[in-house]
Amino acid sequence: MTSTPWMKGIDVPVADAMPLVSQHDDRPSAKELIAEHQEKIDKIKAGLMEAKDDEAAALFDYPNKHDDLWLLRFYLSHKKTKPAIAAAKSALKFRQKYKLDELGDIRDIPPQAVKEGHVREYWKERCQDDAIVCCLPDKQLGPVMFLAFARFDPKAADLLSEECWDFAFIYTSEWVYQWCDYITRTTGLFTRSVRFIDMKGITLSKLMDRKSSKRDGKIMGLMVRLYFLALCGYSVLEMRMMLTCLMSNNSQEDCYPQLLQTLFLIDPPTVMHLIWGFFRPIMPKRIMEKVDMITPQNNESEKMRLLRFVALENLPTEMGGTNSVPPMEW
């Protein structure tokens, strides 16, 4: 068993895979993935234990906090052992820097429910309480994040510090990670999260300014960030330079590998398709595979793709489901 607080009372580190939740559920067995990549996992483990970087080696606690499942996520994200080791080292230092292991089990407190501090400030000013909602419609499936761009306050960047902005992202990622890890271990099915981004109501007058656009890339994903950069007046050259920078530098997302499975852009405007078509040739395959632009109310096959993550009775009506209750009230 692991010593992470959200696994308290659970005796088995990774359970045998339970039956899939529905006909749409296609998650693989966590144990089978570990067995398939055991040789690479062992190399990553050895690389961390024998690291010349004394800080990272000291923080690596195998198998109590950092077991084969923890290592597997880094390998699946990077496909090679050396970059996986480097990312794992960064993650260990990142968690130490922000004292994430001291947060405890935060699964019962999604970001929008936090009552004080930086997270509350961000949700009040930037999200106006409900522009981002993190929830768990089904405890045997992964966590879901609903985002409504039209409800973001574009002036929030002038009111909130970067420290506040960053910690809101970190807390959100940690909440999602804890649920993904817990569900993977207890169901035996390798689980990641999904984001549903509602693009309705987006107009030039409602777009955030450049300051907000730069910060929002941390929480909303690269594709959506590029979309807003384009509409906010950035040139093609500026966006290409920014993309190169993002791809070559470590980011906070490296500290939470295999956290996001798919980012659905719901009802995107025509310009979104044009921008996506422009960036498609220079986008890494790993990003291409994570982004899906759909109109689920009008397209039955596209709605079916959502049912991998949310049952029809839990899917909001505006996304083709039967749940008329807004996610904020779940």
PDB file of N, CA and C in Angstrom, residues 6 27 69-78 91 94-95 100 106-107 111 134-136 141-145 168-184 189-196 218-221 251-264 286 289-290 308-309:
ATOM      1  N   TRP A   6      -4.613  10.150   0.390  1.00  0.00           N
ATOM      2  CA  TRP A   6      -5.882   9.798  -0.244  1.00  0.00           C
ATOM      3  C   TRP A   6      -6.057   8.286  -0.405  1.00  0.00           C
ATOM      4  N   ARG A  27     -10.784   2.015 -20.736  1.00  0.00           N
ATOM      5  CA  ARG A  27      -9.551   2.151 -19.959  1.00  0.00           C
ATOM      6  C   ARG A  27      -8.815   0.812 -19.838  1.00  0.00           C
ATOM      7  N   LEU A  69       3.375   2.473 -10.316  1.00  0.00           N
ATOM      8  CA  LEU A  69       2.308   3.214 -11.001  1.00  0.00           C
ATOM      9  C   LEU A  69       2.705   4.676 -11.170  1.00  0.00           C
ATOM     10  N   TRP A  70       3.293   5.259 -10.150  1.00  0.00           N
ATOM     11  CA  TRP A  70       3.760   6.653 -10.216  1.00  0.00           C
ATOM     12  C   TRP A  70       4.793   6.801 -11.328  1.00  0.00           C
ATOM     13  N   LEU A  71       5.732   5.856 -11.408  1.00  0.00           N
ATOM     14  CA  LEU A  71       6.775   5.899 -12.426  1.00  0.00           C
ATOM     15  C   LEU A  71       6.206   5.652 -13.822  1.00  0.00           C
ATOM     16  N   LEU A  72       5.195   4.791 -13.905  1.00  0.00           N
ATOM     17  CA  LEU A  72       4.583   4.475 -15.190  1.00  0.00           C
ATOM     18  C   LEU A  72       4.067   5.723 -15.891  1.00  0.00           C
ATOM     19  N   ARG A  73       3.460   6.613 -15.160  1.00  0.00           N
ATOM     20  CA  ARG A  73       2.884   7.821 -15.773  1.00  0.00           C
ATOM     21  C   ARG A  73       3.968   8.644 -16.472  1.00  0.00           C
ATOM     22  N   PHE A  74       5.140   8.718 -15.885  1.00  0.00           N
ATOM     23  CA  PHE A  74       6.228   9.478 -16.514  1.00  0.00           C
ATOM     24  C   PHE A  74       6.706   8.788 -17.790  1.00  0.00           C
ATOM     25  N   TYR A  75       6.789   7.461 -17.754  1.00  0.00           N
ATOM     26  CA  TYR A  75       7.236   6.765 -18.958  1.00  0.00           C
ATOM     27  C   TYR A  75       6.216   6.904 -20.083  1.00  0.00           C
ATOM     28  N   LEU A  76       4.936   6.756 -19.775  1.00  0.00           N
ATOM     29  CA  LEU A  76       3.909   6.858 -20.805  1.00  0.00           C
ATOM     30  C   LEU A  76       3.870   8.252 -21.425  1.00  0.00           C
ATOM     31  N   SER A  77       4.216   9.274 -20.657  1.00  0.00           N
ATOM     32  CA  SER A  77       4.208  10.634 -21.184  1.00  0.00           C
ATOM     33  C   SER A  77       5.411  10.925 -22.057  1.00  0.00           C
ATOM     34  N   HIS A  78       6.555  10.337 -21.739  1.00  0.00           N
ATOM     35  CA  HIS A  78       7.792  10.695 -22.434  1.00  0.00           C
ATOM     36  C   HIS A  78       8.329   9.618 -23.372  1.00  0.00           C
ATOM     37  N   ALA A  91       9.338  16.803 -10.946  1.00  0.00           N
ATOM     38  CA  ALA A  91       8.100  16.642 -10.184  1.00  0.00           C
ATOM     39  C   ALA A  91       8.377  16.539  -8.687  1.00  0.00           C
ATOM     40  N   PHE A  94       9.239  19.965  -7.510  1.00  0.00           N
ATOM     41  CA  PHE A  94       8.037  20.794  -7.608  1.00  0.00           C
ATOM     42  C   PHE A  94       7.127  20.548  -6.410  1.00  0.00           C
ATOM     43  N   ARG A  95       6.908  19.288  -6.073  1.00  0.00           N
ATOM     44  CA  ARG A  95       6.054  18.952  -4.939  1.00  0.00           C
ATOM     45  C   ARG A  95       6.667  19.441  -3.629  1.00  0.00           C
ATOM     46  N   LEU A 100       3.258  20.157  -1.578  1.00  0.00           N
ATOM     47  CA  LEU A 100       2.037  19.480  -2.001  1.00  0.00           C
ATOM     48  C   LEU A 100       1.744  18.238  -1.168  1.00  0.00           C
ATOM     49  N   ILE A 106      -7.301  16.205  -0.497  1.00  0.00           N
ATOM     50  CA  ILE A 106      -8.157  17.350  -0.836  1.00  0.00           C
ATOM     51  C   ILE A 106      -9.289  16.959  -1.782  1.00  0.00           C
ATOM     52  N   ARG A 107      -9.530  15.680  -1.953  1.00  0.00           N
ATOM     53  CA  ARG A 107     -10.517  15.241  -2.934  1.00  0.00           C
ATOM     54  C   ARG A 107     -11.921  15.773  -2.654  1.00  0.00           C
ATOM     55  N   PRO A 111     -11.658  22.819  -6.386  1.00  0.00           N
ATOM     56  CA  PRO A 111     -11.189  24.213  -6.362  1.00  0.00           C
ATOM     57  C   PRO A 111     -12.288  25.245  -6.152  1.00  0.00           C
ATOM     58  N   CYS A 134     -14.892  21.839 -11.329  1.00  0.00           N
ATOM     59  CA  CYS A 134     -14.253  20.527 -11.269  1.00  0.00           C
ATOM     60  C   CYS A 134     -15.156  19.572 -10.493  1.00  0.00           C
ATOM     61  N   CYS A 135     -15.408  18.406 -11.051  1.00  0.00           N
ATOM     62  CA  CYS A 135     -16.342  17.500 -10.395  1.00  0.00           C
ATOM     63  C   CYS A 135     -16.035  16.045 -10.736  1.00  0.00           C
ATOM     64  N   LEU A 136     -16.751  15.163 -10.079  1.00  0.00           N
ATOM     65  CA  LEU A 136     -16.594  13.734 -10.290  1.00  0.00           C
ATOM     66  C   LEU A 136     -17.992  13.137 -10.466  1.00  0.00           C
ATOM     67  N   LEU A 141     -15.247   6.539 -12.680  1.00  0.00           N
ATOM     68  CA  LEU A 141     -14.641   7.152 -13.861  1.00  0.00           C
ATOM     69  C   LEU A 141     -13.769   8.312 -13.386  1.00  0.00           C
ATOM     70  N   GLY A 142     -13.157   9.025 -14.306  1.00  0.00           N
ATOM     71  CA  GLY A 142     -12.228  10.073 -13.912  1.00  0.00           C
ATOM     72  C   GLY A 142     -12.879  11.406 -13.627  1.00  0.00           C
ATOM     73  N   PRO A 143     -12.117  12.337 -13.033  1.00  0.00           N
ATOM     74  CA  PRO A 143     -12.617  13.682 -12.772  1.00  0.00           C
ATOM     75  C   PRO A 143     -12.833  14.461 -14.065  1.00  0.00           C
ATOM     76  N   VAL A 144     -13.777  15.386 -14.013  1.00  0.00           N
ATOM     77  CA  VAL A 144     -14.156  16.186 -15.175  1.00  0.00           C
ATOM     78  C   VAL A 144     -14.040  17.656 -14.827  1.00  0.00           C
ATOM     79  N   MET A 145     -13.516  18.439 -15.767  1.00  0.00           N
ATOM     80  CA  MET A 145     -13.456  19.887 -15.608  1.00  0.00           C
ATOM     81  C   MET A 145     -14.308  20.541 -16.691  1.00  0.00           C
ATOM     82  N   ALA A 168      -3.619  28.583  -8.016  1.00  0.00           N
ATOM     83  CA  ALA A 168      -4.945  28.084  -8.385  1.00  0.00           C
ATOM     84  C   ALA A 168      -4.805  26.917  -9.358  1.00  0.00           C
ATOM     85  N   PHE A 169      -3.884  27.056 -10.307  1.00  0.00           N
ATOM     86  CA  PHE A 169      -3.619  25.967 -11.255  1.00  0.00           C
ATOM     87  C   PHE A 169      -3.044  24.750 -10.541  1.00  0.00           C
ATOM     88  N   ILE A 170      -2.095  24.986  -9.645  1.00  0.00           N
ATOM     89  CA  ILE A 170      -1.453  23.881  -8.933  1.00  0.00           C
ATOM     90  C   ILE A 170      -2.472  23.115  -8.091  1.00  0.00           C
ATOM     91  N   TYR A 171      -3.300  23.836  -7.364  1.00  0.00           N
ATOM     92  CA  TYR A 171      -4.308  23.182  -6.532  1.00  0.00           C
ATOM     93  C   TYR A 171      -5.263  22.363  -7.402  1.00  0.00           C
ATOM     94  N   THR A 172      -5.671  22.947  -8.526  1.00  0.00           N
ATOM     95  CA  THR A 172      -6.578  22.246  -9.432  1.00  0.00           C
ATOM     96  C   THR A 172      -5.943  20.966  -9.947  1.00  0.00           C
ATOM     97  N   SER A 173      -4.676  21.045 -10.367  1.00  0.00           N
ATOM     98  CA  SER A 173      -3.969  19.866 -10.868  1.00  0.00           C
ATOM     99  C   SER A 173      -3.824  18.809  -9.778  1.00  0.00           C
ATOM    100  N   GLU A 174      -3.551  19.237  -8.561  1.00  0.00           N
ATOM    101  CA  GLU A 174      -3.395  18.298  -7.454  1.00  0.00           C
ATOM    102  C   GLU A 174      -4.712  17.598  -7.131  1.00  0.00           C
ATOM    103  N   TRP A 175      -5.809  18.354  -7.162  1.00  0.00           N
ATOM    104  CA  TRP A 175      -7.133  17.765  -6.910  1.00  0.00           C
ATOM    105  C   TRP A 175      -7.435  16.701  -7.973  1.00  0.00           C
ATOM    106  N   VAL A 176      -7.184  17.030  -9.227  1.00  0.00           N
ATOM    107  CA  VAL A 176      -7.424  16.089 -10.321  1.00  0.00           C
ATOM    108  C   VAL A 176      -6.513  14.874 -10.178  1.00  0.00           C
ATOM    109  N   TYR A 177      -5.245  15.112  -9.869  1.00  0.00           N
ATOM    110  CA  TYR A 177      -4.283  14.020  -9.737  1.00  0.00           C
ATOM    111  C   TYR A 177      -4.687  13.047  -8.629  1.00  0.00           C
ATOM    112  N   GLN A 178      -5.087  13.574  -7.479  1.00  0.00           N
ATOM    113  CA  GLN A 178      -5.463  12.697  -6.373  1.00  0.00           C
ATOM    114  C   GLN A 178      -6.629  11.785  -6.755  1.00  0.00           C
ATOM    115  N   TRP A 179      -7.610  12.341  -7.450  1.00  0.00           N
ATOM    116  CA  TRP A 179      -8.741  11.518  -7.865  1.00  0.00           C
ATOM    117  C   TRP A 179      -8.315  10.484  -8.912  1.00  0.00           C
ATOM    118  N   CYS A 180      -7.513  10.901  -9.888  1.00  0.00           N
ATOM    119  CA  CYS A 180      -7.055   9.952 -10.918  1.00  0.00           C
ATOM    120  C   CYS A 180      -6.257   8.812 -10.296  1.00  0.00           C
ATOM    121  N   ASP A 181      -5.385   9.150  -9.369  1.00  0.00           N
ATOM    122  CA  ASP A 181      -4.564   8.136  -8.719  1.00  0.00           C
ATOM    123  C   ASP A 181      -5.436   7.189  -7.893  1.00  0.00           C
ATOM    124  N   TYR A 182      -6.359   7.752  -7.126  1.00  0.00           N
ATOM    125  CA  TYR A 182      -7.242   6.940  -6.282  1.00  0.00           C
ATOM    126  C   TYR A 182      -8.099   5.991  -7.124  1.00  0.00           C
ATOM    127  N   ILE A 183      -8.712   6.524  -8.172  1.00  0.00           N
ATOM    128  CA  ILE A 183      -9.586   5.695  -9.006  1.00  0.00           C
ATOM    129  C   ILE A 183      -8.793   4.616  -9.735  1.00  0.00           C
ATOM    130  N   THR A 184      -7.610   4.971 -10.220  1.00  0.00           N
ATOM    131  CA  THR A 184      -6.765   3.974 -10.890  1.00  0.00           C
ATOM    132  C   THR A 184      -6.426   2.832  -9.946  1.00  0.00           C
ATOM    133  N   LEU A 189      -8.134   0.260 -13.177  1.00  0.00           N
ATOM    134  CA  LEU A 189      -8.207   0.763 -14.546  1.00  0.00           C
ATOM    135  C   LEU A 189      -7.445   2.082 -14.633  1.00  0.00           C
ATOM    136  N   PHE A 190      -6.539   2.186 -15.588  1.00  0.00           N
ATOM    137  CA  PHE A 190      -5.705   3.382 -15.717  1.00  0.00           C
ATOM    138  C   PHE A 190      -6.582   4.578 -16.105  1.00  0.00           C
ATOM    139  N   THR A 191      -6.684   5.538 -15.195  1.00  0.00           N
ATOM    140  CA  THR A 191      -7.667   6.616 -15.315  1.00  0.00           C
ATOM    141  C   THR A 191      -7.008   7.980 -15.456  1.00  0.00           C
ATOM    142  N   ARG A 192      -7.541   8.773 -16.387  1.00  0.00           N
ATOM    143  CA  ARG A 192      -7.105  10.159 -16.568  1.00  0.00           C
ATOM    144  C   ARG A 192      -8.330  11.075 -16.566  1.00  0.00           C
ATOM    145  N   SER A 193      -8.088  12.352 -16.616  1.00  0.00           N
ATOM    146  CA  SER A 193      -9.185  13.318 -16.541  1.00  0.00           C
ATOM    147  C   SER A 193      -9.594  13.789 -17.930  1.00  0.00           C
ATOM    148  N   VAL A 194     -10.669  14.550 -17.982  1.00  0.00           N
ATOM    149  CA  VAL A 194     -11.160  15.112 -19.234  1.00  0.00           C
ATOM    150  C   VAL A 194     -11.611  16.547 -18.974  1.00  0.00           C
ATOM    151  N   ARG A 195     -11.488  17.403 -19.994  1.00  0.00           N
ATOM    152  CA  ARG A 195     -11.964  18.789 -19.887  1.00  0.00           C
ATOM    153  C   ARG A 195     -12.978  19.061 -20.978  1.00  0.00           C
ATOM    154  N   PHE A 196     -14.104  19.597 -20.591  1.00  0.00           N
ATOM    155  CA  PHE A 196     -15.129  20.029 -21.538  1.00  0.00           C
ATOM    156  C   PHE A 196     -15.107  21.553 -21.560  1.00  0.00           C
ATOM    157  N   LYS A 218      -1.595  27.860 -18.711  1.00  0.00           N
ATOM    158  CA  LYS A 218      -1.220  26.888 -17.704  1.00  0.00           C
ATOM    159  C   LYS A 218      -2.382  25.989 -17.309  1.00  0.00           C
ATOM    160  N   ILE A 219      -3.585  26.522 -17.355  1.00  0.00           N
ATOM    161  CA  ILE A 219      -4.718  25.742 -16.864  1.00  0.00           C
ATOM    162  C   ILE A 219      -5.628  25.237 -17.965  1.00  0.00           C
ATOM    163  N   MET A 220      -5.584  25.855 -19.142  1.00  0.00           N
ATOM    164  CA  MET A 220      -6.557  25.514 -20.172  1.00  0.00           C
ATOM    165  C   MET A 220      -6.003  24.732 -21.339  1.00  0.00           C
ATOM    166  N   GLY A 221      -4.696  24.593 -21.430  1.00  0.00           N
ATOM    167  CA  GLY A 221      -4.155  23.796 -22.524  1.00  0.00           C
ATOM    168  C   GLY A 221      -3.637  24.647 -23.659  1.00  0.00           C
ATOM    169  N   SER A 251       7.339  22.556 -17.968  1.00  0.00           N
ATOM    170  CA  SER A 251       6.217  23.318 -17.443  1.00  0.00           C
ATOM    171  C   SER A 251       5.648  22.568 -16.267  1.00  0.00           C
ATOM    172  N   GLN A 252       4.682  23.199 -15.592  1.00  0.00           N
ATOM    173  CA  GLN A 252       4.062  22.548 -14.455  1.00  0.00           C
ATOM    174  C   GLN A 252       3.349  21.277 -14.883  1.00  0.00           C
ATOM    175  N   GLU A 253       2.894  21.213 -16.131  1.00  0.00           N
ATOM    176  CA  GLU A 253       2.197  20.020 -16.595  1.00  0.00           C
ATOM    177  C   GLU A 253       3.104  18.794 -16.567  1.00  0.00           C
ATOM    178  N   ASP A 254       4.428  18.990 -16.688  1.00  0.00           N
ATOM    179  CA  ASP A 254       5.353  17.873 -16.625  1.00  0.00           C
ATOM    180  C   ASP A 254       5.316  17.199 -15.258  1.00  0.00           C
ATOM    181  N   CYS A 255       4.889  17.941 -14.251  1.00  0.00           N
ATOM    182  CA  CYS A 255       4.852  17.406 -12.894  1.00  0.00           C
ATOM    183  C   CYS A 255       3.612  16.560 -12.641  1.00  0.00           C
ATOM    184  N   TYR A 256       2.681  16.576 -13.569  1.00  0.00           N
ATOM    185  CA  TYR A 256       1.468  15.766 -13.461  1.00  0.00           C
ATOM    186  C   TYR A 256       1.276  14.981 -14.760  1.00  0.00           C
ATOM    187  N   PRO A 257       2.156  14.015 -15.022  1.00  0.00           N
ATOM    188  CA  PRO A 257       2.078  13.282 -16.289  1.00  0.00           C
ATOM    189  C   PRO A 257       0.829  12.416 -16.386  1.00  0.00           C
ATOM    190  N   GLN A 258       0.332  12.272 -17.616  1.00  0.00           N
ATOM    191  CA  GLN A 258      -0.832  11.429 -17.889  1.00  0.00           C
ATOM    192  C   GLN A 258      -2.048  11.840 -17.061  1.00  0.00           C
ATOM    193  N   LEU A 259      -2.190  13.141 -16.843  1.00  0.00           N
ATOM    194  CA  LEU A 259      -3.331  13.630 -16.072  1.00  0.00           C
ATOM    195  C   LEU A 259      -4.532  13.873 -16.976  1.00  0.00           C
ATOM    196  N   LEU A 260      -4.273  14.378 -18.181  1.00  0.00           N
ATOM    197  CA  LEU A 260      -5.350  14.726 -19.109  1.00  0.00           C
ATOM    198  C   LEU A 260      -5.426  13.720 -20.241  1.00  0.00           C
ATOM    199  N   GLN A 261      -6.616  13.162 -20.463  1.00  0.00           N
ATOM    200  CA  GLN A 261      -6.802  12.253 -21.583  1.00  0.00           C
ATOM    201  C   GLN A 261      -7.288  12.990 -22.822  1.00  0.00           C
ATOM    202  N   THR A 262      -8.339  13.797 -22.661  1.00  0.00           N
ATOM    203  CA  THR A 262      -8.890  14.510 -23.818  1.00  0.00           C
ATOM    204  C   THR A 262      -9.396  15.881 -23.400  1.00  0.00           C
ATOM    205  N   LEU A 263      -9.193  16.849 -24.280  1.00  0.00           N
ATOM    206  CA  LEU A 263      -9.722  18.195 -24.111  1.00  0.00           C
ATOM    207  C   LEU A 263     -10.748  18.407 -25.222  1.00  0.00           C
ATOM    208  N   PHE A 264     -12.026  18.451 -24.837  1.00  0.00           N
ATOM    209  CA  PHE A 264     -13.097  18.630 -25.817  1.00  0.00           C
ATOM    210  C   PHE A 264     -13.443  20.115 -25.940  1.00  0.00           C
ATOM    211  N   ARG A 286       1.336  14.153 -29.597  1.00  0.00           N
ATOM    212  CA  ARG A 286       0.743  13.942 -28.279  1.00  0.00           C
ATOM    213  C   ARG A 286      -0.313  14.997 -27.962  1.00  0.00           C
ATOM    214  N   GLU A 289      -3.529  14.355 -30.323  1.00  0.00           N
ATOM    215  CA  GLU A 289      -4.363  13.246 -29.874  1.00  0.00           C
ATOM    216  C   GLU A 289      -5.250  13.631 -28.702  1.00  0.00           C
ATOM    217  N   LYS A 290      -4.932  14.733 -28.040  1.00  0.00           N
ATOM    218  CA  LYS A 290      -5.684  15.117 -26.845  1.00  0.00           C
ATOM    219  C   LYS A 290      -6.811  16.107 -27.128  1.00  0.00           C
ATOM    220  N   ARG A 308     -17.540   8.117 -22.982  1.00  0.00           N
ATOM    221  CA  ARG A 308     -16.393   7.394 -22.408  1.00  0.00           C
ATOM    222  C   ARG A 308     -16.070   7.928 -21.022  1.00  0.00           C
ATOM    223  N   PHE A 309     -16.452   9.185 -20.763  1.00  0.00           N
ATOM    224  CA  PHE A 309     -16.041   9.856 -19.542  1.00  0.00           C
ATOM    225  C   PHE A 309     -17.198  10.224 -18.611  1.00  0.00           C
TER     226      PHE A 309
END
